[in-house]
Short mmCIF file of C-alpha atoms and ligand atoms in Angstrom, two decimals:
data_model
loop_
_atom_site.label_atom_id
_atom_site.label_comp_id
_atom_site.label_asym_id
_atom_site.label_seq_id
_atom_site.Cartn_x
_atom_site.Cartn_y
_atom_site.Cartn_z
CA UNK A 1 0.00 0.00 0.00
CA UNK A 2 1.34 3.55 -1.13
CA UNK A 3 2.44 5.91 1.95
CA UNK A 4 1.33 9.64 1.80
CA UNK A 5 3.31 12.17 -0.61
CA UNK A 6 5.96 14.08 1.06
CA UNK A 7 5.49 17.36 1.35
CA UNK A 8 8.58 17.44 -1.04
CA UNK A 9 6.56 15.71 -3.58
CA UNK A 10 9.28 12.58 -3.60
CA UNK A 11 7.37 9.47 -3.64
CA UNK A 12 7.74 6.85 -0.35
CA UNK A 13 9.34 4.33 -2.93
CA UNK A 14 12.19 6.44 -2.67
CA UNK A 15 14.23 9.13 -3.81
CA UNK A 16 15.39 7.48 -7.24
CA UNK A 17 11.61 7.01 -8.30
CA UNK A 18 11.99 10.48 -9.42
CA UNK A 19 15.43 10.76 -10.56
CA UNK A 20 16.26 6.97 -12.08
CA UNK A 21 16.65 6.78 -15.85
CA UNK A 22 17.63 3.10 -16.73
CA UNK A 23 15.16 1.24 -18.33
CA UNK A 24 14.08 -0.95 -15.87
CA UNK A 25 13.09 1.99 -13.40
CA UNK A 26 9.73 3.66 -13.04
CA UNK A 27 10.96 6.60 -13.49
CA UNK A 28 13.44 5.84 -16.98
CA UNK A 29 9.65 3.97 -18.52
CA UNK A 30 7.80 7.06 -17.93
CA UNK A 31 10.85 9.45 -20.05
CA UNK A 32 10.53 7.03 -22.69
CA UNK A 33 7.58 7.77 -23.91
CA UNK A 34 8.86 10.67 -25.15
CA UNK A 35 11.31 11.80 -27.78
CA UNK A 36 14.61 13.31 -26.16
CA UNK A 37 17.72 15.30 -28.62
CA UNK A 38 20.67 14.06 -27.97
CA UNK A 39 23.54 15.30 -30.23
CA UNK A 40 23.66 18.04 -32.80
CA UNK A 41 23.42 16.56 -36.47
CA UNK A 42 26.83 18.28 -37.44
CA UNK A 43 28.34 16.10 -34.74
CA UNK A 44 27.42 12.83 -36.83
CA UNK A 45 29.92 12.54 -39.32
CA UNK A 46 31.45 9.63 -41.57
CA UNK A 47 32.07 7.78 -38.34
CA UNK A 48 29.99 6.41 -35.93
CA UNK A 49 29.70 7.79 -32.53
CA UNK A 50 29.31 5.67 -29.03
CA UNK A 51 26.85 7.94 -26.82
CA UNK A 52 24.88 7.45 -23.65
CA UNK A 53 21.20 7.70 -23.51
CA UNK A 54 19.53 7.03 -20.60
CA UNK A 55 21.66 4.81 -19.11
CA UNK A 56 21.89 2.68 -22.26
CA UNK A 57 25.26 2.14 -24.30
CA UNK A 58 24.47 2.92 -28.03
CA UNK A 59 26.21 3.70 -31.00
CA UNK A 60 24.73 6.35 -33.72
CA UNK A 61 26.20 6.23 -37.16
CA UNK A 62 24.81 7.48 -40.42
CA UNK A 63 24.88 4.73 -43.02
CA UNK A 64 26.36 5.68 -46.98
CA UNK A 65 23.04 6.28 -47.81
CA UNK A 66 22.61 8.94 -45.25
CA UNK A 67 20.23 7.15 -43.06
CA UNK A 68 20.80 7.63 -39.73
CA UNK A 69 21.30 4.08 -36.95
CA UNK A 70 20.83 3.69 -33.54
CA UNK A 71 21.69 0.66 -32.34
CA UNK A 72 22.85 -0.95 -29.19
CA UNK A 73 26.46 -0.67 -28.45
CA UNK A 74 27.42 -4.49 -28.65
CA UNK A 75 27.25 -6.57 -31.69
CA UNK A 76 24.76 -9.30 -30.73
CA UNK A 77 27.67 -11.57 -32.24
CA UNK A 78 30.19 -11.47 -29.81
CA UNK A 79 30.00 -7.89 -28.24
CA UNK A 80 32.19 -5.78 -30.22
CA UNK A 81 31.36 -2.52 -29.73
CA UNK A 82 29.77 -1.08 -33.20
CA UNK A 83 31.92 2.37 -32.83
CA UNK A 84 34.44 0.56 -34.74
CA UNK A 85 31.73 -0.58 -37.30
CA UNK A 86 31.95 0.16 -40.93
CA UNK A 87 29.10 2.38 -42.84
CA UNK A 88 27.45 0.35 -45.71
CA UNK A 89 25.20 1.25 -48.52
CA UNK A 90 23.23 0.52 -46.39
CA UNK A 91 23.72 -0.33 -42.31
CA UNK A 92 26.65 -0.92 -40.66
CA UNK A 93 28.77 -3.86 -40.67
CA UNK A 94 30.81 -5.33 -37.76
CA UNK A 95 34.54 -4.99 -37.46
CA UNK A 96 34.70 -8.13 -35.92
CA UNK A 97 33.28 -10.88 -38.52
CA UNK A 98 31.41 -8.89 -40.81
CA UNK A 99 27.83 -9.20 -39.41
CA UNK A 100 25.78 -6.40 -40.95
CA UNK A 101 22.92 -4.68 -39.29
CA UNK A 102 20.08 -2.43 -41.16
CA UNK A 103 19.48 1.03 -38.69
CA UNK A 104 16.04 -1.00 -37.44
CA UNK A 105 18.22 -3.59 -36.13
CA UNK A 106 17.96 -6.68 -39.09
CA UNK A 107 20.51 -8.63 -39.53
CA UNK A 108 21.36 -8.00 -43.44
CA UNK A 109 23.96 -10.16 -43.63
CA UNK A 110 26.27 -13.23 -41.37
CA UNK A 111 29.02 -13.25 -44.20
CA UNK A 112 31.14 -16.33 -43.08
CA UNK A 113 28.09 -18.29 -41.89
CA UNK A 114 26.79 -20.67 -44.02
CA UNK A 115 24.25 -20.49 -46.52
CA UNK A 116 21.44 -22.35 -44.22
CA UNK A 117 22.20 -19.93 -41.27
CA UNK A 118 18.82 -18.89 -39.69
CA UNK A 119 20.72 -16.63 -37.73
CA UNK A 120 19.75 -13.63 -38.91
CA UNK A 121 16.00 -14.49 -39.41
CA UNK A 122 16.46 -14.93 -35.73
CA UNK A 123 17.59 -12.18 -33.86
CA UNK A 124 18.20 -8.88 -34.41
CA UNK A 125 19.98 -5.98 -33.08
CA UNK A 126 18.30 -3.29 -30.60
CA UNK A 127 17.82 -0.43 -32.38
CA UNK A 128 15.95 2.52 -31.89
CA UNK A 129 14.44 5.18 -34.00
CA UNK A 130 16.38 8.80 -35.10
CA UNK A 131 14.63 12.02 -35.97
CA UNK A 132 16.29 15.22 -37.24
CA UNK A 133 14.82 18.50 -36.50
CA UNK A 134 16.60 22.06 -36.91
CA UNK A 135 19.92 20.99 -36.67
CA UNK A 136 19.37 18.22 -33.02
CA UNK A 137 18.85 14.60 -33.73
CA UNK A 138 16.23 13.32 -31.61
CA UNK A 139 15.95 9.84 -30.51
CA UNK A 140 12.70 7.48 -28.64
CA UNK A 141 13.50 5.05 -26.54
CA UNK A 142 10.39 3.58 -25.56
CA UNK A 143 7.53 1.15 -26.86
CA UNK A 144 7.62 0.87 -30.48
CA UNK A 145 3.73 1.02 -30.94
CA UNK A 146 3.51 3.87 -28.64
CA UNK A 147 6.08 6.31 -30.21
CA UNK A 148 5.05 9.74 -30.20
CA UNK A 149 4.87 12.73 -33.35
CA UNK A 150 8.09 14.69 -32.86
CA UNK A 151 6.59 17.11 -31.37
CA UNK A 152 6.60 20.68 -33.39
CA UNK A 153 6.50 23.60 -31.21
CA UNK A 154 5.52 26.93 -32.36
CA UNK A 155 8.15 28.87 -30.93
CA UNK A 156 10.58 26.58 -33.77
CA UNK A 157 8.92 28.91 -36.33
CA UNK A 158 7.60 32.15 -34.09
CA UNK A 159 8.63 34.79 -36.70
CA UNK A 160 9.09 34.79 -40.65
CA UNK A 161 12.97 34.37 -40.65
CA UNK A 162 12.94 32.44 -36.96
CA UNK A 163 16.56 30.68 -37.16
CA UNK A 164 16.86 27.84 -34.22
CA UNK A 165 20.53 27.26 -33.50
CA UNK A 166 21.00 24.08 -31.52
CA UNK A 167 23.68 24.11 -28.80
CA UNK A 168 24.24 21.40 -25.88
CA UNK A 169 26.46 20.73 -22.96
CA UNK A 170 27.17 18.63 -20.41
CA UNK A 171 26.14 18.22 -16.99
CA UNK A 172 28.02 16.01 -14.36
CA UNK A 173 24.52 15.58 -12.55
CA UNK A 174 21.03 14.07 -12.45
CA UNK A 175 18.92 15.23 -14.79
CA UNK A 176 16.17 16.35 -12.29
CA UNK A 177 18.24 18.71 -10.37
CA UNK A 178 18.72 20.34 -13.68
CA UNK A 179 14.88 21.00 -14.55
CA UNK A 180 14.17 22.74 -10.93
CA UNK A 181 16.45 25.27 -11.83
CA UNK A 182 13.89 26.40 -14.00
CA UNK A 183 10.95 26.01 -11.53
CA UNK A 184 13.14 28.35 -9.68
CA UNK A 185 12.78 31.85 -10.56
CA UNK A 186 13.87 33.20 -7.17
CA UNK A 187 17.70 32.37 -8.33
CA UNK A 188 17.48 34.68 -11.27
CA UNK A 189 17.75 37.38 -8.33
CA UNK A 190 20.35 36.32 -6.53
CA UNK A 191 22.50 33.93 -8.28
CA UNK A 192 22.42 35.63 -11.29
CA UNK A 193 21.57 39.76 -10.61
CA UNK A 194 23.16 40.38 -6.53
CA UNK A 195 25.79 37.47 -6.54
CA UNK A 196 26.81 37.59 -10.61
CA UNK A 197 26.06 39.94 -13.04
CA UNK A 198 24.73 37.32 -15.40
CA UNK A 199 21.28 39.45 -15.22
CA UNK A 200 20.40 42.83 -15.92
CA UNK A 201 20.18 44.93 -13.23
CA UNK A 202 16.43 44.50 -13.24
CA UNK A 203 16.16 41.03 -12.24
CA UNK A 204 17.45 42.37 -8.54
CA UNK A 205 14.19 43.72 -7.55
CA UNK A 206 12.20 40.67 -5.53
CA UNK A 207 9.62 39.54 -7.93
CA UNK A 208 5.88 38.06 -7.10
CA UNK A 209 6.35 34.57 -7.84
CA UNK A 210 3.59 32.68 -9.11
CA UNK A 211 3.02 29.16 -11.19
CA UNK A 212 0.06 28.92 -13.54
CA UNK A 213 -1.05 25.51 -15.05
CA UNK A 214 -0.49 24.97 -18.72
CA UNK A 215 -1.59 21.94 -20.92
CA UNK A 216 1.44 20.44 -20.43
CA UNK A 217 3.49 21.69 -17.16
CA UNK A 218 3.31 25.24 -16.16
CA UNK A 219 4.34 28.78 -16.43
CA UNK A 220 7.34 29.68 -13.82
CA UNK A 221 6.61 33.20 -13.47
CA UNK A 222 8.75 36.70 -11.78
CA UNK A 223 6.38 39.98 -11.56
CA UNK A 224 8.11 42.96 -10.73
CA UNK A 225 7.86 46.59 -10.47
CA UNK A 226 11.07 47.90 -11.44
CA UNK A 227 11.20 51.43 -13.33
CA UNK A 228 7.69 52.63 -12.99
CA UNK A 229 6.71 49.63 -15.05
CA UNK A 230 5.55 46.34 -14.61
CA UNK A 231 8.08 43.44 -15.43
CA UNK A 232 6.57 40.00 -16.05
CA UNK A 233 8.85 37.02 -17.22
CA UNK A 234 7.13 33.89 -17.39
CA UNK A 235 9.22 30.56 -18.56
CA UNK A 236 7.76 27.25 -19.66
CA UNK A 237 7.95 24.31 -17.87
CA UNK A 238 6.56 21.38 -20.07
CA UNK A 239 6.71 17.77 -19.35
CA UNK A 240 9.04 15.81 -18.65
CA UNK A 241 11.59 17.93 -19.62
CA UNK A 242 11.36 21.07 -21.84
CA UNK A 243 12.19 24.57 -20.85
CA UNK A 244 11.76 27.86 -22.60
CA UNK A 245 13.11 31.10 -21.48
CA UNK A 246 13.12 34.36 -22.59
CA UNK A 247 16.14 36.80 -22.39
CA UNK A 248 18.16 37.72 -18.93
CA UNK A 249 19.43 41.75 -20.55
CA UNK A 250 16.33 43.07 -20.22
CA UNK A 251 16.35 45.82 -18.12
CA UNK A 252 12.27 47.03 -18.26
CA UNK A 253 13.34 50.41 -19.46
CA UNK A 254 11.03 50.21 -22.57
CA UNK A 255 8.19 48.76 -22.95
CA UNK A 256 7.56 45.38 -25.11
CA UNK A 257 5.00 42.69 -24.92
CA UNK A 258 6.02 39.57 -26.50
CA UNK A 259 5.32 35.61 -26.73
CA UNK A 260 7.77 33.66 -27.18
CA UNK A 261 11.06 32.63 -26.27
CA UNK A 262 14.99 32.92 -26.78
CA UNK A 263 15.77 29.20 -25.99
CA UNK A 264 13.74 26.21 -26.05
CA UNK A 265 15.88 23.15 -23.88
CA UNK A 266 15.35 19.78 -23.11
CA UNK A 267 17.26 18.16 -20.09
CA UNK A 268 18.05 14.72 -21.71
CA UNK A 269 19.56 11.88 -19.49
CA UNK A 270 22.77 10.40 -20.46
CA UNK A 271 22.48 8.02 -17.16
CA UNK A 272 21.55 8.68 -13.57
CA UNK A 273 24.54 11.27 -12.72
CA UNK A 274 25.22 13.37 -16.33
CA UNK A 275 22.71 14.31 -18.79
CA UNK A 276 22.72 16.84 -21.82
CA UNK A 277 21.58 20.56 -21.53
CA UNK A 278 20.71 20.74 -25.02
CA UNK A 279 18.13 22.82 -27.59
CA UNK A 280 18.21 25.93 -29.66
CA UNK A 281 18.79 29.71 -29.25
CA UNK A 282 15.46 31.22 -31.30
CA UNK A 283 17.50 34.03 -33.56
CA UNK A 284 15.09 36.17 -35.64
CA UNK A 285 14.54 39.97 -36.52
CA UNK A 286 12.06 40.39 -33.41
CA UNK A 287 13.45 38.12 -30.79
CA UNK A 288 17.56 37.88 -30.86
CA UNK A 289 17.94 37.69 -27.68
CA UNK A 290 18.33 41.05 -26.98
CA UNK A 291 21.51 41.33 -29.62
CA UNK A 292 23.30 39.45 -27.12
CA UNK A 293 24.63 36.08 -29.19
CA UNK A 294 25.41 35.13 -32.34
CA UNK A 295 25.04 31.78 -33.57
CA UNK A 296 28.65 31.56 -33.92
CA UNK A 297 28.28 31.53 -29.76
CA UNK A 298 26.47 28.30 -30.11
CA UNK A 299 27.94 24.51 -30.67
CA UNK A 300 28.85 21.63 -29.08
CA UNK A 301 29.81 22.82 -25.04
CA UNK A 302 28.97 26.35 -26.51
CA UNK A 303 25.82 27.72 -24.96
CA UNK A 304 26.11 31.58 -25.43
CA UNK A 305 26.00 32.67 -21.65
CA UNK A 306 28.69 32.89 -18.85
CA UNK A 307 28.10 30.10 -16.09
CA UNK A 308 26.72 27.32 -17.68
CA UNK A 309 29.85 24.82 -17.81
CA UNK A 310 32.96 24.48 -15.74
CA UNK A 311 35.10 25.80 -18.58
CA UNK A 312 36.03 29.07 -16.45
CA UNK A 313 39.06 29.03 -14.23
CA UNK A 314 38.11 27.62 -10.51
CA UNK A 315 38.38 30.88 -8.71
CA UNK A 316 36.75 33.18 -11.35
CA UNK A 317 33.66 30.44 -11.18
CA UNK A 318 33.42 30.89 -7.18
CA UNK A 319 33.37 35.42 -7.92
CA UNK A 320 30.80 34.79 -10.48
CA UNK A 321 29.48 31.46 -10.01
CA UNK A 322 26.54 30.65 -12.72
CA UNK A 323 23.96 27.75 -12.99
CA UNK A 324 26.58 24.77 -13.27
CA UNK A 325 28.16 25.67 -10.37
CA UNK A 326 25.04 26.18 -8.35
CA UNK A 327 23.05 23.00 -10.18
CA UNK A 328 26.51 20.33 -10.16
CA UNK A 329 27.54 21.43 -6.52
CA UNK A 330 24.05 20.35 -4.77
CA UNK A 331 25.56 16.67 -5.66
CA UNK A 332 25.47 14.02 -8.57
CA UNK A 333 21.85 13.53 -7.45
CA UNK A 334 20.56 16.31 -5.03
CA UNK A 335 19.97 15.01 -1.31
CA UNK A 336 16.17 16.05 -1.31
CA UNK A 337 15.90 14.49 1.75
CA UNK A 338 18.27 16.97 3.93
CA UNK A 339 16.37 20.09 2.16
CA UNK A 340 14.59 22.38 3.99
CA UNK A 341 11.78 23.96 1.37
CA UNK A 342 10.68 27.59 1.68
CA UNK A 343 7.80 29.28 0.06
CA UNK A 344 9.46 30.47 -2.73
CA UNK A 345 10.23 26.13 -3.74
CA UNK A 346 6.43 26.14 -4.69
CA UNK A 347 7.51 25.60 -8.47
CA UNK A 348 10.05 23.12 -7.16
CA UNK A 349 7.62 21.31 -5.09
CA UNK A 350 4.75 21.38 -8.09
CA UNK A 351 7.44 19.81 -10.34
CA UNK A 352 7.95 16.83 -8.04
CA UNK A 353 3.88 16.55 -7.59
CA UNK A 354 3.41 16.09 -11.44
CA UNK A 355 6.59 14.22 -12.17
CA UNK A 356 5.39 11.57 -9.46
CA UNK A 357 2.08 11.81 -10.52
CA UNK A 358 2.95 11.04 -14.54
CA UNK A 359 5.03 8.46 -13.55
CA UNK A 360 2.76 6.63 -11.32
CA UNK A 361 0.47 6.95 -13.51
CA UNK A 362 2.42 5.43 -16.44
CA UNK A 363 2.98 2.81 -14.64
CA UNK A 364 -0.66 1.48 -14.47
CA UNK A 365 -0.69 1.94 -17.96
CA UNK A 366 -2.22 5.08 -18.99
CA UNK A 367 -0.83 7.00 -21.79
CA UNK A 368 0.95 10.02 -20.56
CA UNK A 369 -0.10 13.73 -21.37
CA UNK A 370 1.49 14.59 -25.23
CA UNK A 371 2.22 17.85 -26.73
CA UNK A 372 -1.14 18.37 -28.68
CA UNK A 373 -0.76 19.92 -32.10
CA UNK A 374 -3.18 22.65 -33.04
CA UNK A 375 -5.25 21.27 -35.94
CA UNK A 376 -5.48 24.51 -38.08
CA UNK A 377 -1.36 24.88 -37.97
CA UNK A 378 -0.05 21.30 -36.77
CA UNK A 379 1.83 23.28 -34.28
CA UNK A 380 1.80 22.61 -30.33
CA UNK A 381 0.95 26.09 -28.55
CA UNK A 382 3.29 26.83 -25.98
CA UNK A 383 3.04 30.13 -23.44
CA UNK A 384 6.61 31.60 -22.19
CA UNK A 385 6.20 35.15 -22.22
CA UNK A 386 7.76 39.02 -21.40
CA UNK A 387 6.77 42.31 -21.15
CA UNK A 388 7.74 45.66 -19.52
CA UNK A 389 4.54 48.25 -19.29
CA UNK A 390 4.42 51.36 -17.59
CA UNK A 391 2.00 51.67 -14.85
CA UNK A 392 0.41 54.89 -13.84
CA UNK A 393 2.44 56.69 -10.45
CA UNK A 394 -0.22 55.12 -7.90
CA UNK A 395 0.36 52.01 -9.09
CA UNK A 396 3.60 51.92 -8.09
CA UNK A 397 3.57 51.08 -4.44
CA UNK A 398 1.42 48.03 -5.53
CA UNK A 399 1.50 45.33 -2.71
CA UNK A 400 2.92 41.96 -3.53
CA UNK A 401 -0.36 40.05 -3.38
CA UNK A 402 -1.39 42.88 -6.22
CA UNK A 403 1.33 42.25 -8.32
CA UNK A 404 1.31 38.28 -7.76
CA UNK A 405 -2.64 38.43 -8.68
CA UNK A 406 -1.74 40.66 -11.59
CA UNK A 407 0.85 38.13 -13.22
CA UNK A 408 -1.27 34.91 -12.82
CA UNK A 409 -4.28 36.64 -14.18
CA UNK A 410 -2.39 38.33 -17.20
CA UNK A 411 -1.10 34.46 -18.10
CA UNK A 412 -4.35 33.28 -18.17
CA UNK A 413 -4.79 35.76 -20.54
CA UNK A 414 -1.79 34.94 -22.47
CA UNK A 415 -2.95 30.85 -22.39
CA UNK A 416 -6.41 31.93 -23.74
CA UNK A 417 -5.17 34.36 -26.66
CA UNK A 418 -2.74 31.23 -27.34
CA UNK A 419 -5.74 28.96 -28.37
CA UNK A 420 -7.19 31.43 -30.85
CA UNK A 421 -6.67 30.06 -34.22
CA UNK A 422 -5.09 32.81 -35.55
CA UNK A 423 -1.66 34.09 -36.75
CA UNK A 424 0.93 34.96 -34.35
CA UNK A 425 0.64 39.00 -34.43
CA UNK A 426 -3.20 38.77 -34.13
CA UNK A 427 -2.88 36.27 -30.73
CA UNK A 428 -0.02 38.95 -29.45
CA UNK A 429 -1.96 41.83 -30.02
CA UNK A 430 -4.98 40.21 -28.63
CA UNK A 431 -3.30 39.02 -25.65
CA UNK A 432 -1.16 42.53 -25.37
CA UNK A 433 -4.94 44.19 -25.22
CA UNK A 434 -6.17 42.12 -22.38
CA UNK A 435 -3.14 42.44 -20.33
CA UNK A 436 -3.37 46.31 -20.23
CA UNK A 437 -7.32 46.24 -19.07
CA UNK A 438 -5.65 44.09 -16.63
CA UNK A 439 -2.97 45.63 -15.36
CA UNK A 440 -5.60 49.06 -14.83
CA UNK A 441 -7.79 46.59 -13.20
CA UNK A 442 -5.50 44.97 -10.71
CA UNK A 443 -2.77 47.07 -10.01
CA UNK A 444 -4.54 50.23 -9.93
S1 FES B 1 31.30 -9.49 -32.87
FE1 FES B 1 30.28 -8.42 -34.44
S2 FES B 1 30.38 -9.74 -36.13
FE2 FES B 1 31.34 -10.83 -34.55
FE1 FE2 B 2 19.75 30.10 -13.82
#
């Protein structure tokens, strides 16, 4: 019989029902149901590549015909591994004695077996399927005959010229640890604003802090008044594993209203203690993040802000110290059991509640929640937003229950325009309308 949640939201079957990846765990059979990148395409070259996913050894390779494999490390021969595996016209073929495997996993060919070998009617090699999108090849590790659409979110393709650059790095940590940084927007103040200067100077004004369901996760949301305007940034938190932020320069001096984001990120696990930061950096005429990176900036350990790897010097990283050194030092998998929550760990907390929650429930079978497509546009809506409006002088000593009631009802706004089938300047405008009556409303 199942014990009562924690107030932590870590399930009674213990800690690693959260953060365990390997395929056997409850928690690594709920993540497969979805697709996760895991490389950038320009990464998979003439040779194959042995990679991590999830706790599983693999090897990707593309084959001559440019089809792209991924296939269990070992050889199901004798266990060579199949980085040292030759391209064909099509497959790969073993180093070892020749056995070739198509990228589903058929055995094409057992060269020096004989003629009557059933061998490769058999058997067959694990293999699993490979998706490119914008530059970040995605794999699915999970049921074959419940795999997923890629899913297409409308932030790949916000604006008419919208360029997504992929980037990725590496994270000597849990994957889970990595996703409550973004269900933390209380950090953005002092990690990155009083501590660093990785944040304007903006972000050190205490925000209202609120989190506002979404189809698929939730909006982690800072209100401020900072400048005689209001200040909202609102990230995306969509399950299991997606992020998307918008910029960390702006410094609500004019006003803007926009959906959207600068990066869209998946955490993907490479096994219980590293996983990939990985996704794109949204470049387009409206959105470059604030000027501040070009896609130069972006590659392979290359993610176009200060603090994200442990490439700095050891002493600079402690004077400036940045989300990998925050994230990495809380352990290879955060003790949540020696934590002591505060109010502001609500997003934390709600994190935990619907990881545990989609878990348990894919255990007992039910089909977990999947980006949903809008019919009209085959796109998935998704909600990050940011604005900076000015508010009239009495507004400005609004109290924090104001300003907190202000944000959450201004998303809802922003999640309703979002559903209107209708192009994106239409829903912005729509949603940019509503938000001022708001903002009279409330924080008058
Ligand atoms: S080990 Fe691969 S063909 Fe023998
Ligand atoms: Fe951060």
């Amino acid at each position: 019989m199942s014990e009562p949640m924690r107030p932590s939201g870590l399930d009674t079957n213990g800690e690693d029902f959260l953060t365990a990846v390997g395929p056997q765990t409850p928690g690594g059979q709920y993540l497969r149901r979805y697709w996760h990148p895991f490389m950038l395409a320009s990464e998979l070259q003439d040779l194959p590549v042995a990679l991590r996913l999830m706790g599983e050894d693999l090897v990707v390779f593309r084959d001559r015909a440019g089809r792209i494999g991924l296939l269990h490390k070992h050889c199901l021969h004798r266990g060579t591994s199949l980085e040292f595996g030759i391209p064909a016209d099509k497959g790969i073929q073993c180093c070892y004695h020749g056995w070739k495997f198509d990228i589903d996993g058929t055995i094409l060919e057992t060269p020096a077996e004989p003629p009557s070998s059933k061998i490769k009617h058999n058997f067959k090699q694990g293999a699993y399927p490979v998706r490119e999108l914008h530059g970040l090849l995605f794999a699915y590790l999970g049921p074959p005959e419940s795999m997923p659409e890629l899913p297409v979110l409308d932030t790949f393709a916000k604006d008419e010229g919208n360029q997504p650059v992929p980037f990725r790095f590496h994270m000597p940590c849990n994957w889970l640890q990595v996703v409550e940084n973004a269900c933390d927007p209380i950090h953005n103040v002092f990690l990155h604003a009083i501590v660093s200067s990785q944040f304007s100077d903006a972000f050190k004004v205490l925000p209202a802090l609120d989190f506002v369901d979404t189809p698929m996760g939730f909006l982690s949301m800072a209100t401020r008044l900072v400048n005689g305007k209001v200040f909202v940034r609102a990230s995306d938190i969509i399950m299991p594993n997606i992020g998307q932020f918008t910029g960390s320069n702006n410094k609500a001096s004019d006003d803007s209203f926009r959906i959207g984001c600068g990066r869209t990120r998946w955490v993907t696990p490479i096994d219980d203690v590293n996983c990939h930061y990985i996704g794109y950096v949204h470049f387009n005429p409206k959105y470059t993040p604030y000027g501040q990176i070009q896609p130069d900036d972006l590659g392979v350990d290359k993610a176009g802000l200060i603090g994200q790897t442990d490439e700095r010097p050891y002493k600079e990283r402690q004077r400036e110290p940045g989300d990998y050194d925050a994230v990495a030092s809380q352990g290879q998998v955060a003790n949540r059991r020696t934590e002591h929550l505060g109010t502001t760990d609500r997003g934390v907390v709600m994190f935990r509640r619907l990881l545990a929650k989609a878990i348990q429930a894919n255990l007992q079978g039910e089909t977990p929640a999947l980006p949903q497509p809008m019919l009209w546009d085959g796109k998935t809506r998704t909600y990050a937003h940011e604005y900076v409006l000015s508010v009239t002088p009495a507004s400005q000593g609004a109290s924090h229950d104001a300003l907190q009631s202000f944000g959450r009802a201004a998303a809802l706004a922003v999640i309703a325009a979002q559903a209107l089938s209708a192009d994106d300047e239409t829903i912005e405008a729509r949603a940019k309308q509503q938000v001022l009556q708001l903002l009279k409303e409330v924080v008058s």
